[in-house]
Amino acid sequence: MKRVLVFTLVAPPLSFAIAFWILLQAATWAAGNPFTFNLRQVALLPTAYLIGVIPALLAATYDYVMEEADVSWRAGLTAMFAYAISYLPLVIAGGMEFTQGPVFWLFGLVGAVPAALCSWLATAQEQAPQLRCVTA
């Protein structure tokens, strides 16, 4: 249950921040246009939840399966899975002009970075080893 809450509460707003406040700004700067950073874009956050909750739940399910299988590098594999499910719809629309270009592959980071962070946050904390003082 903790995993589902972490992925659904943290991933959509983090994806929104990465998409609008990092990648969009980098794209407009690379195109030679002025920055479009505006805090009023927060009004789009409910839309980010509507769009992002299903990929977040898919990533949470994948992360859960990886944890049950006791796979090492789970956060990295979850990030790669989230990258794929974020990038795949854009690849399907590949015939469109805006999907062409060398930096278009960066848009998969909208899913990968939040998934890695959520996977790390949802990891069960192991107890710290107990220190024993051995005297002779």
PDB file of N, CA, C and O in Angstrom, residues 44-105:
ATOM      1  N   LEU A  44      -2.158  23.524 -14.109  1.00  0.00           N
ATOM      2  CA  LEU A  44      -2.234  22.312 -14.931  1.00  0.00           C
ATOM      3  C   LEU A  44      -1.965  21.042 -14.133  1.00  0.00           C
ATOM      4  O   LEU A  44      -2.029  19.946 -14.683  1.00  0.00           O
ATOM      5  N   LEU A  45      -1.684  21.180 -12.854  1.00  0.00           N
ATOM      6  CA  LEU A  45      -1.361  20.019 -12.026  1.00  0.00           C
ATOM      7  C   LEU A  45      -2.484  18.982 -11.966  1.00  0.00           C
ATOM      8  O   LEU A  45      -2.191  17.782 -12.036  1.00  0.00           O
ATOM      9  N   PRO A  46      -3.759  19.358 -11.871  1.00  0.00           N
ATOM     10  CA  PRO A  46      -4.806  18.326 -11.919  1.00  0.00           C
ATOM     11  C   PRO A  46      -4.787  17.528 -13.226  1.00  0.00           C
ATOM     12  O   PRO A  46      -5.017  16.314 -13.230  1.00  0.00           O
ATOM     13  N   THR A  47      -4.467  18.184 -14.314  1.00  0.00           N
ATOM     14  CA  THR A  47      -4.343  17.474 -15.587  1.00  0.00           C
ATOM     15  C   THR A  47      -3.156  16.529 -15.552  1.00  0.00           C
ATOM     16  O   THR A  47      -3.218  15.419 -16.099  1.00  0.00           O
ATOM     17  N   ALA A  48      -2.081  16.934 -14.895  1.00  0.00           N
ATOM     18  CA  ALA A  48      -0.921  16.048 -14.762  1.00  0.00           C
ATOM     19  C   ALA A  48      -1.296  14.792 -13.985  1.00  0.00           C
ATOM     20  O   ALA A  48      -0.824  13.697 -14.302  1.00  0.00           O
ATOM     21  N   TYR A  49      -2.129  14.938 -12.969  1.00  0.00           N
ATOM     22  CA  TYR A  49      -2.585  13.761 -12.233  1.00  0.00           C
ATOM     23  C   TYR A  49      -3.444  12.863 -13.113  1.00  0.00           C
ATOM     24  O   TYR A  49      -3.315  11.642 -13.092  1.00  0.00           O
ATOM     25  N   LEU A  50      -4.349  13.450 -13.892  1.00  0.00           N
ATOM     26  CA  LEU A  50      -5.197  12.642 -14.770  1.00  0.00           C
ATOM     27  C   LEU A  50      -4.380  11.862 -15.790  1.00  0.00           C
ATOM     28  O   LEU A  50      -4.663  10.702 -16.082  1.00  0.00           O
ATOM     29  N   ILE A  51      -3.364  12.503 -16.332  1.00  0.00           N
ATOM     30  CA  ILE A  51      -2.539  11.854 -17.348  1.00  0.00           C
ATOM     31  C   ILE A  51      -1.516  10.920 -16.707  1.00  0.00           C
ATOM     32  O   ILE A  51      -1.220   9.854 -17.247  1.00  0.00           O
ATOM     33  N   GLY A  52      -0.973  11.302 -15.564  1.00  0.00           N
ATOM     34  CA  GLY A  52       0.161  10.577 -15.005  1.00  0.00           C
ATOM     35  C   GLY A  52      -0.140   9.479 -14.018  1.00  0.00           C
ATOM     36  O   GLY A  52       0.753   8.708 -13.659  1.00  0.00           O
ATOM     37  N   VAL A  53      -1.373   9.338 -13.549  1.00  0.00           N
ATOM     38  CA  VAL A  53      -1.635   8.357 -12.500  1.00  0.00           C
ATOM     39  C   VAL A  53      -1.569   6.924 -13.049  1.00  0.00           C
ATOM     40  O   VAL A  53      -1.081   6.030 -12.356  1.00  0.00           O
ATOM     41  N   ILE A  54      -2.011   6.697 -14.261  1.00  0.00           N
ATOM     42  CA  ILE A  54      -1.972   5.328 -14.805  1.00  0.00           C
ATOM     43  C   ILE A  54      -0.532   4.877 -15.066  1.00  0.00           C
ATOM     44  O   ILE A  54      -0.150   3.779 -14.656  1.00  0.00           O
ATOM     45  N   PRO A  55       0.316   5.690 -15.719  1.00  0.00           N
ATOM     46  CA  PRO A  55       1.722   5.263 -15.827  1.00  0.00           C
ATOM     47  C   PRO A  55       2.401   5.097 -14.465  1.00  0.00           C
ATOM     48  O   PRO A  55       3.239   4.212 -14.297  1.00  0.00           O
ATOM     49  N   ALA A  56       2.023   5.921 -13.493  1.00  0.00           N
ATOM     50  CA  ALA A  56       2.606   5.785 -12.151  1.00  0.00           C
ATOM     51  C   ALA A  56       2.193   4.461 -11.520  1.00  0.00           C
ATOM     52  O   ALA A  56       3.014   3.783 -10.884  1.00  0.00           O
ATOM     53  N   LEU A  57       0.940   4.072 -11.687  1.00  0.00           N
ATOM     54  CA  LEU A  57       0.485   2.787 -11.150  1.00  0.00           C
ATOM     55  C   LEU A  57       1.135   1.613 -11.880  1.00  0.00           C
ATOM     56  O   LEU A  57       1.449   0.591 -11.257  1.00  0.00           O
ATOM     57  N   LEU A  58       1.350   1.749 -13.180  1.00  0.00           N
ATOM     58  CA  LEU A  58       2.059   0.694 -13.925  1.00  0.00           C
ATOM     59  C   LEU A  58       3.496   0.559 -13.429  1.00  0.00           C
ATOM     60  O   LEU A  58       4.002  -0.554 -13.248  1.00  0.00           O
ATOM     61  N   ALA A  59       4.150   1.686 -13.192  1.00  0.00           N
ATOM     62  CA  ALA A  59       5.517   1.651 -12.667  1.00  0.00           C
ATOM     63  C   ALA A  59       5.543   1.080 -11.259  1.00  0.00           C
ATOM     64  O   ALA A  59       6.460   0.331 -10.896  1.00  0.00           O
ATOM     65  N   ALA A  60       4.532   1.391 -10.443  1.00  0.00           N
ATOM     66  CA  ALA A  60       4.454   0.842  -9.080  1.00  0.00           C
ATOM     67  C   ALA A  60       4.279  -0.668  -9.124  1.00  0.00           C
ATOM     68  O   ALA A  60       4.883  -1.392  -8.337  1.00  0.00           O
ATOM     69  N   THR A  61       3.457  -1.145 -10.052  1.00  0.00           N
ATOM     70  CA  THR A  61       3.259  -2.586 -10.201  1.00  0.00           C
ATOM     71  C   THR A  61       4.556  -3.263 -10.628  1.00  0.00           C
ATOM     72  O   THR A  61       4.933  -4.305 -10.088  1.00  0.00           O
ATOM     73  N   TYR A  62       5.247  -2.670 -11.588  1.00  0.00           N
ATOM     74  CA  TYR A  62       6.525  -3.224 -12.034  1.00  0.00           C
ATOM     75  C   TYR A  62       7.539  -3.231 -10.890  1.00  0.00           C
ATOM     76  O   TYR A  62       8.261  -4.215 -10.695  1.00  0.00           O
ATOM     77  N   ASP A  63       7.574  -2.146 -10.127  1.00  0.00           N
ATOM     78  CA  ASP A  63       8.493  -2.063  -8.997  1.00  0.00           C
ATOM     79  C   ASP A  63       8.169  -3.127  -7.950  1.00  0.00           C
ATOM     80  O   ASP A  63       9.069  -3.736  -7.376  1.00  0.00           O
ATOM     81  N   TYR A  64       6.890  -3.362  -7.707  1.00  0.00           N
ATOM     82  CA  TYR A  64       6.478  -4.389  -6.753  1.00  0.00           C
ATOM     83  C   TYR A  64       6.919  -5.778  -7.226  1.00  0.00           C
ATOM     84  O   TYR A  64       7.440  -6.573  -6.441  1.00  0.00           O
ATOM     85  N   VAL A  65       6.732  -6.060  -8.503  1.00  0.00           N
ATOM     86  CA  VAL A  65       7.143  -7.360  -9.047  1.00  0.00           C
ATOM     87  C   VAL A  65       8.660  -7.527  -8.931  1.00  0.00           C
ATOM     88  O   VAL A  65       9.153  -8.606  -8.574  1.00  0.00           O
ATOM     89  N   MET A  66       9.396  -6.459  -9.190  1.00  0.00           N
ATOM     90  CA  MET A  66      10.856  -6.531  -9.070  1.00  0.00           C
ATOM     91  C   MET A  66      11.290  -6.729  -7.615  1.00  0.00           C
ATOM     92  O   MET A  66      12.252  -7.443  -7.341  1.00  0.00           O
ATOM     93  N   GLU A  67      10.566  -6.126  -6.679  1.00  0.00           N
ATOM     94  CA  GLU A  67      10.907  -6.310  -5.272  1.00  0.00           C
ATOM     95  C   GLU A  67      10.600  -7.736  -4.820  1.00  0.00           C
ATOM     96  O   GLU A  67      11.380  -8.348  -4.085  1.00  0.00           O
ATOM     97  N   GLU A  68       9.476  -8.276  -5.257  1.00  0.00           N
ATOM     98  CA  GLU A  68       9.121  -9.648  -4.888  1.00  0.00           C
ATOM     99  C   GLU A  68      10.092 -10.657  -5.476  1.00  0.00           C
ATOM    100  O   GLU A  68      10.359 -11.691  -4.870  1.00  0.00           O
ATOM    101  N   ALA A  69      10.632 -10.357  -6.650  1.00  0.00           N
ATOM    102  CA  ALA A  69      11.614 -11.237  -7.279  1.00  0.00           C
ATOM    103  C   ALA A  69      13.017 -11.006  -6.712  1.00  0.00           C
ATOM    104  O   ALA A  69      13.954 -11.698  -7.102  1.00  0.00           O
ATOM    105  N   ASP A  70      13.154 -10.052  -5.803  1.00  0.00           N
ATOM    106  CA  ASP A  70      14.426  -9.714  -5.162  1.00  0.00           C
ATOM    107  C   ASP A  70      15.504  -9.405  -6.200  1.00  0.00           C
ATOM    108  O   ASP A  70      16.603  -9.944  -6.166  1.00  0.00           O
ATOM    109  N   VAL A  71      15.157  -8.532  -7.135  1.00  0.00           N
ATOM    110  CA  VAL A  71      16.063  -8.128  -8.200  1.00  0.00           C
ATOM    111  C   VAL A  71      16.929  -6.983  -7.703  1.00  0.00           C
ATOM    112  O   VAL A  71      16.424  -6.021  -7.110  1.00  0.00           O
ATOM    113  N   SER A  72      18.211  -7.093  -7.928  1.00  0.00           N
ATOM    114  CA  SER A  72      19.087  -5.974  -7.582  1.00  0.00           C
ATOM    115  C   SER A  72      18.929  -4.892  -8.655  1.00  0.00           C
ATOM    116  O   SER A  72      18.492  -5.163  -9.763  1.00  0.00           O
ATOM    117  N   TRP A  73      19.279  -3.697  -8.327  1.00  0.00           N
ATOM    118  CA  TRP A  73      19.138  -2.544  -9.211  1.00  0.00           C
ATOM    119  C   TRP A  73      17.676  -2.295  -9.575  1.00  0.00           C
ATOM    120  O   TRP A  73      17.345  -1.940 -10.701  1.00  0.00           O
ATOM    121  N   ARG A  74      16.777  -2.529  -8.621  1.00  0.00           N
ATOM    122  CA  ARG A  74      15.349  -2.393  -8.871  1.00  0.00           C
ATOM    123  C   ARG A  74      14.968  -0.976  -9.284  1.00  0.00           C
ATOM    124  O   ARG A  74      14.165  -0.780 -10.190  1.00  0.00           O
ATOM    125  N   ALA A  75      15.527   0.026  -8.642  1.00  0.00           N
ATOM    126  CA  ALA A  75      15.180   1.411  -8.969  1.00  0.00           C
ATOM    127  C   ALA A  75      15.588   1.751 -10.405  1.00  0.00           C
ATOM    128  O   ALA A  75      14.843   2.415 -11.124  1.00  0.00           O
ATOM    129  N   GLY A  76      16.727   1.273 -10.824  1.00  0.00           N
ATOM    130  CA  GLY A  76      17.177   1.518 -12.192  1.00  0.00           C
ATOM    131  C   GLY A  76      16.310   0.818 -13.222  1.00  0.00           C
ATOM    132  O   GLY A  76      15.981   1.383 -14.266  1.00  0.00           O
ATOM    133  N   LEU A  77      15.935  -0.415 -12.926  1.00  0.00           N
ATOM    134  CA  LEU A  77      15.060  -1.143 -13.848  1.00  0.00           C
ATOM    135  C   LEU A  77      13.671  -0.523 -13.899  1.00  0.00           C
ATOM    136  O   LEU A  77      13.051  -0.449 -14.970  1.00  0.00           O
ATOM    137  N   THR A  78      13.185  -0.059 -12.762  1.00  0.00           N
ATOM    138  CA  THR A  78      11.891   0.625 -12.742  1.00  0.00           C
ATOM    139  C   THR A  78      11.978   1.926 -13.529  1.00  0.00           C
ATOM    140  O   THR A  78      11.039   2.277 -14.249  1.00  0.00           O
ATOM    141  N   ALA A  79      13.080   2.619 -13.430  1.00  0.00           N
ATOM    142  CA  ALA A  79      13.265   3.851 -14.199  1.00  0.00           C
ATOM    143  C   ALA A  79      13.268   3.562 -15.699  1.00  0.00           C
ATOM    144  O   ALA A  79      12.660   4.300 -16.485  1.00  0.00           O
ATOM    145  N   MET A  80      13.935   2.482 -16.099  1.00  0.00           N
ATOM    146  CA  MET A  80      13.943   2.132 -17.525  1.00  0.00           C
ATOM    147  C   MET A  80      12.550   1.747 -18.010  1.00  0.00           C
ATOM    148  O   MET A  80      12.149   2.096 -19.124  1.00  0.00           O
ATOM    149  N   PHE A  81      11.791   1.024 -17.173  1.00  0.00           N
ATOM    150  CA  PHE A  81      10.424   0.669 -17.532  1.00  0.00           C
ATOM    151  C   PHE A  81       9.570   1.925 -17.671  1.00  0.00           C
ATOM    152  O   PHE A  81       8.804   2.073 -18.630  1.00  0.00           O
ATOM    153  N   ALA A  82       9.697   2.841 -16.731  1.00  0.00           N
ATOM    154  CA  ALA A  82       8.914   4.080 -16.781  1.00  0.00           C
ATOM    155  C   ALA A  82       9.338   4.944 -17.965  1.00  0.00           C
ATOM    156  O   ALA A  82       8.505   5.619 -18.575  1.00  0.00           O
ATOM    157  N   TYR A  83      10.615   4.924 -18.303  1.00  0.00           N
ATOM    158  CA  TYR A  83      11.079   5.639 -19.490  1.00  0.00           C
ATOM    159  C   TYR A  83      10.374   5.093 -20.719  1.00  0.00           C
ATOM    160  O   TYR A  83       9.882   5.851 -21.560  1.00  0.00           O
ATOM    161  N   ALA A  84      10.287   3.767 -20.800  1.00  0.00           N
ATOM    162  CA  ALA A  84       9.652   3.136 -21.964  1.00  0.00           C
ATOM    163  C   ALA A  84       8.167   3.475 -22.038  1.00  0.00           C
ATOM    164  O   ALA A  84       7.662   3.817 -23.115  1.00  0.00           O
ATOM    165  N   ILE A  85       7.462   3.409 -20.914  1.00  0.00           N
ATOM    166  CA  ILE A  85       6.022   3.683 -20.980  1.00  0.00           C
ATOM    167  C   ILE A  85       5.733   5.171 -21.132  1.00  0.00           C
ATOM    168  O   ILE A  85       4.626   5.541 -21.530  1.00  0.00           O
ATOM    169  N   SER A  86       6.711   6.016 -20.848  1.00  0.00           N
ATOM    170  CA  SER A  86       6.540   7.446 -21.087  1.00  0.00           C
ATOM    171  C   SER A  86       6.875   7.806 -22.530  1.00  0.00           C
ATOM    172  O   SER A  86       6.244   8.682 -23.125  1.00  0.00           O
ATOM    173  N   TYR A  87       7.846   7.148 -23.073  1.00  0.00           N
ATOM    174  CA  TYR A  87       8.353   7.469 -24.399  1.00  0.00           C
ATOM    175  C   TYR A  87       7.575   6.755 -25.501  1.00  0.00           C
ATOM    176  O   TYR A  87       7.444   7.280 -26.604  1.00  0.00           O
ATOM    177  N   LEU A  88       7.038   5.585 -25.222  1.00  0.00           N
ATOM    178  CA  LEU A  88       6.372   4.779 -26.248  1.00  0.00           C
ATOM    179  C   LEU A  88       5.209   5.505 -26.927  1.00  0.00           C
ATOM    180  O   LEU A  88       5.105   5.452 -28.154  1.00  0.00           O
ATOM    181  N   PRO A  89       4.322   6.184 -26.203  1.00  0.00           N
ATOM    182  CA  PRO A  89       3.254   6.898 -26.917  1.00  0.00           C
ATOM    183  C   PRO A  89       3.784   7.961 -27.875  1.00  0.00           C
ATOM    184  O   PRO A  89       3.186   8.205 -28.922  1.00  0.00           O
ATOM    185  N   LEU A  90       4.916   8.572 -27.545  1.00  0.00           N
ATOM    186  CA  LEU A  90       5.487   9.566 -28.442  1.00  0.00           C
ATOM    187  C   LEU A  90       6.128   8.919 -29.660  1.00  0.00           C
ATOM    188  O   LEU A  90       6.122   9.494 -30.746  1.00  0.00           O
ATOM    189  N   VAL A  91       6.673   7.721 -29.496  1.00  0.00           N
ATOM    190  CA  VAL A  91       7.249   7.000 -30.629  1.00  0.00           C
ATOM    191  C   VAL A  91       6.149   6.558 -31.587  1.00  0.00           C
ATOM    192  O   VAL A  91       6.309   6.605 -32.802  1.00  0.00           O
ATOM    193  N   ILE A  92       5.015   6.156 -31.027  1.00  0.00           N
ATOM    194  CA  ILE A  92       3.889   5.750 -31.860  1.00  0.00           C
ATOM    195  C   ILE A  92       3.421   6.927 -32.711  1.00  0.00           C
ATOM    196  O   ILE A  92       3.041   6.753 -33.872  1.00  0.00           O
ATOM    197  N   ALA A  93       3.477   8.115 -32.148  1.00  0.00           N
ATOM    198  CA  ALA A  93       3.107   9.311 -32.899  1.00  0.00           C
ATOM    199  C   ALA A  93       4.290   9.837 -33.698  1.00  0.00           C
ATOM    200  O   ALA A  93       4.337  11.004 -34.066  1.00  0.00           O
ATOM    201  N   GLY A  94       5.250   8.993 -34.008  1.00  0.00           N
ATOM    202  CA  GLY A  94       6.508   9.391 -34.632  1.00  0.00           C
ATOM    203  C   GLY A  94       6.400  10.076 -35.965  1.00  0.00           C
ATOM    204  O   GLY A  94       7.324  10.746 -36.390  1.00  0.00           O
ATOM    205  N   GLY A  95       5.303   9.937 -36.664  1.00  0.00           N
ATOM    206  CA  GLY A  95       5.161  10.595 -37.948  1.00  0.00           C
ATOM    207  C   GLY A  95       4.937  12.089 -37.832  1.00  0.00           C
ATOM    208  O   GLY A  95       5.061  12.819 -38.808  1.00  0.00           O
ATOM    209  N   MET A  96       4.630  12.563 -36.645  1.00  0.00           N
ATOM    210  CA  MET A  96       4.385  13.990 -36.463  1.00  0.00           C
ATOM    211  C   MET A  96       5.701  14.756 -36.459  1.00  0.00           C
ATOM    212  O   MET A  96       6.718  14.264 -35.996  1.00  0.00           O
ATOM    213  N   GLU A  97       5.649  15.973 -36.940  1.00  0.00           N
ATOM    214  CA  GLU A  97       6.872  16.754 -37.093  1.00  0.00           C
ATOM    215  C   GLU A  97       7.545  17.083 -35.770  1.00  0.00           C
ATOM    216  O   GLU A  97       8.764  17.104 -35.668  1.00  0.00           O
ATOM    217  N   PHE A  98       6.763  17.318 -34.716  1.00  0.00           N
ATOM    218  CA  PHE A  98       7.371  17.711 -33.447  1.00  0.00           C
ATOM    219  C   PHE A  98       8.107  16.558 -32.774  1.00  0.00           C
ATOM    220  O   PHE A  98       8.838  16.783 -31.830  1.00  0.00           O
ATOM    221  N   THR A  99       7.924  15.330 -33.258  1.00  0.00           N
ATOM    222  CA  THR A  99       8.619  14.196 -32.653  1.00  0.00           C
ATOM    223  C   THR A  99       9.960  13.925 -33.321  1.00  0.00           C
ATOM    224  O   THR A  99      10.616  12.956 -32.981  1.00  0.00           O
ATOM    225  N   GLN A 100      10.351  14.765 -34.239  1.00  0.00           N
ATOM    226  CA  GLN A 100      11.626  14.594 -34.920  1.00  0.00           C
ATOM    227  C   GLN A 100      12.672  15.453 -34.227  1.00  0.00           C
ATOM    228  O   GLN A 100      12.375  16.497 -33.682  1.00  0.00           O
ATOM    229  N   GLY A 101      13.888  15.006 -34.227  1.00  0.00           N
ATOM    230  CA  GLY A 101      14.952  15.816 -33.641  1.00  0.00           C
ATOM    231  C   GLY A 101      15.822  14.999 -32.704  1.00  0.00           C
ATOM    232  O   GLY A 101      15.399  13.977 -32.174  1.00  0.00           O
ATOM    233  N   PRO A 102      17.044  15.477 -32.501  1.00  0.00           N
ATOM    234  CA  PRO A 102      17.999  14.693 -31.711  1.00  0.00           C
ATOM    235  C   PRO A 102      17.725  14.690 -30.204  1.00  0.00           C
ATOM    236  O   PRO A 102      18.153  13.786 -29.515  1.00  0.00           O
ATOM    237  N   VAL A 103      17.017  15.662 -29.675  1.00  0.00           N
ATOM    238  CA  VAL A 103      16.800  15.712 -28.231  1.00  0.00           C
ATOM    239  C   VAL A 103      15.442  15.181 -27.817  1.00  0.00           C
ATOM    240  O   VAL A 103      15.080  15.235 -26.654  1.00  0.00           O
ATOM    241  N   PHE A 104      14.706  14.626 -28.757  1.00  0.00           N
ATOM    242  CA  PHE A 104      13.373  14.142 -28.447  1.00  0.00           C
ATOM    243  C   PHE A 104      13.410  12.975 -27.466  1.00  0.00           C
ATOM    244  O   PHE A 104      12.473  12.769 -26.703  1.00  0.00           O
ATOM    245  N   TRP A 105      14.503  12.233 -27.440  1.00  0.00           N
ATOM    246  CA  TRP A 105      14.611  11.086 -26.523  1.00  0.00           C
ATOM    247  C   TRP A 105      14.635  11.523 -25.066  1.00  0.00           C
ATOM    248  O   TRP A 105      14.400  10.718 -24.170  1.00  0.00           O
TER     249      TRP A 105
END
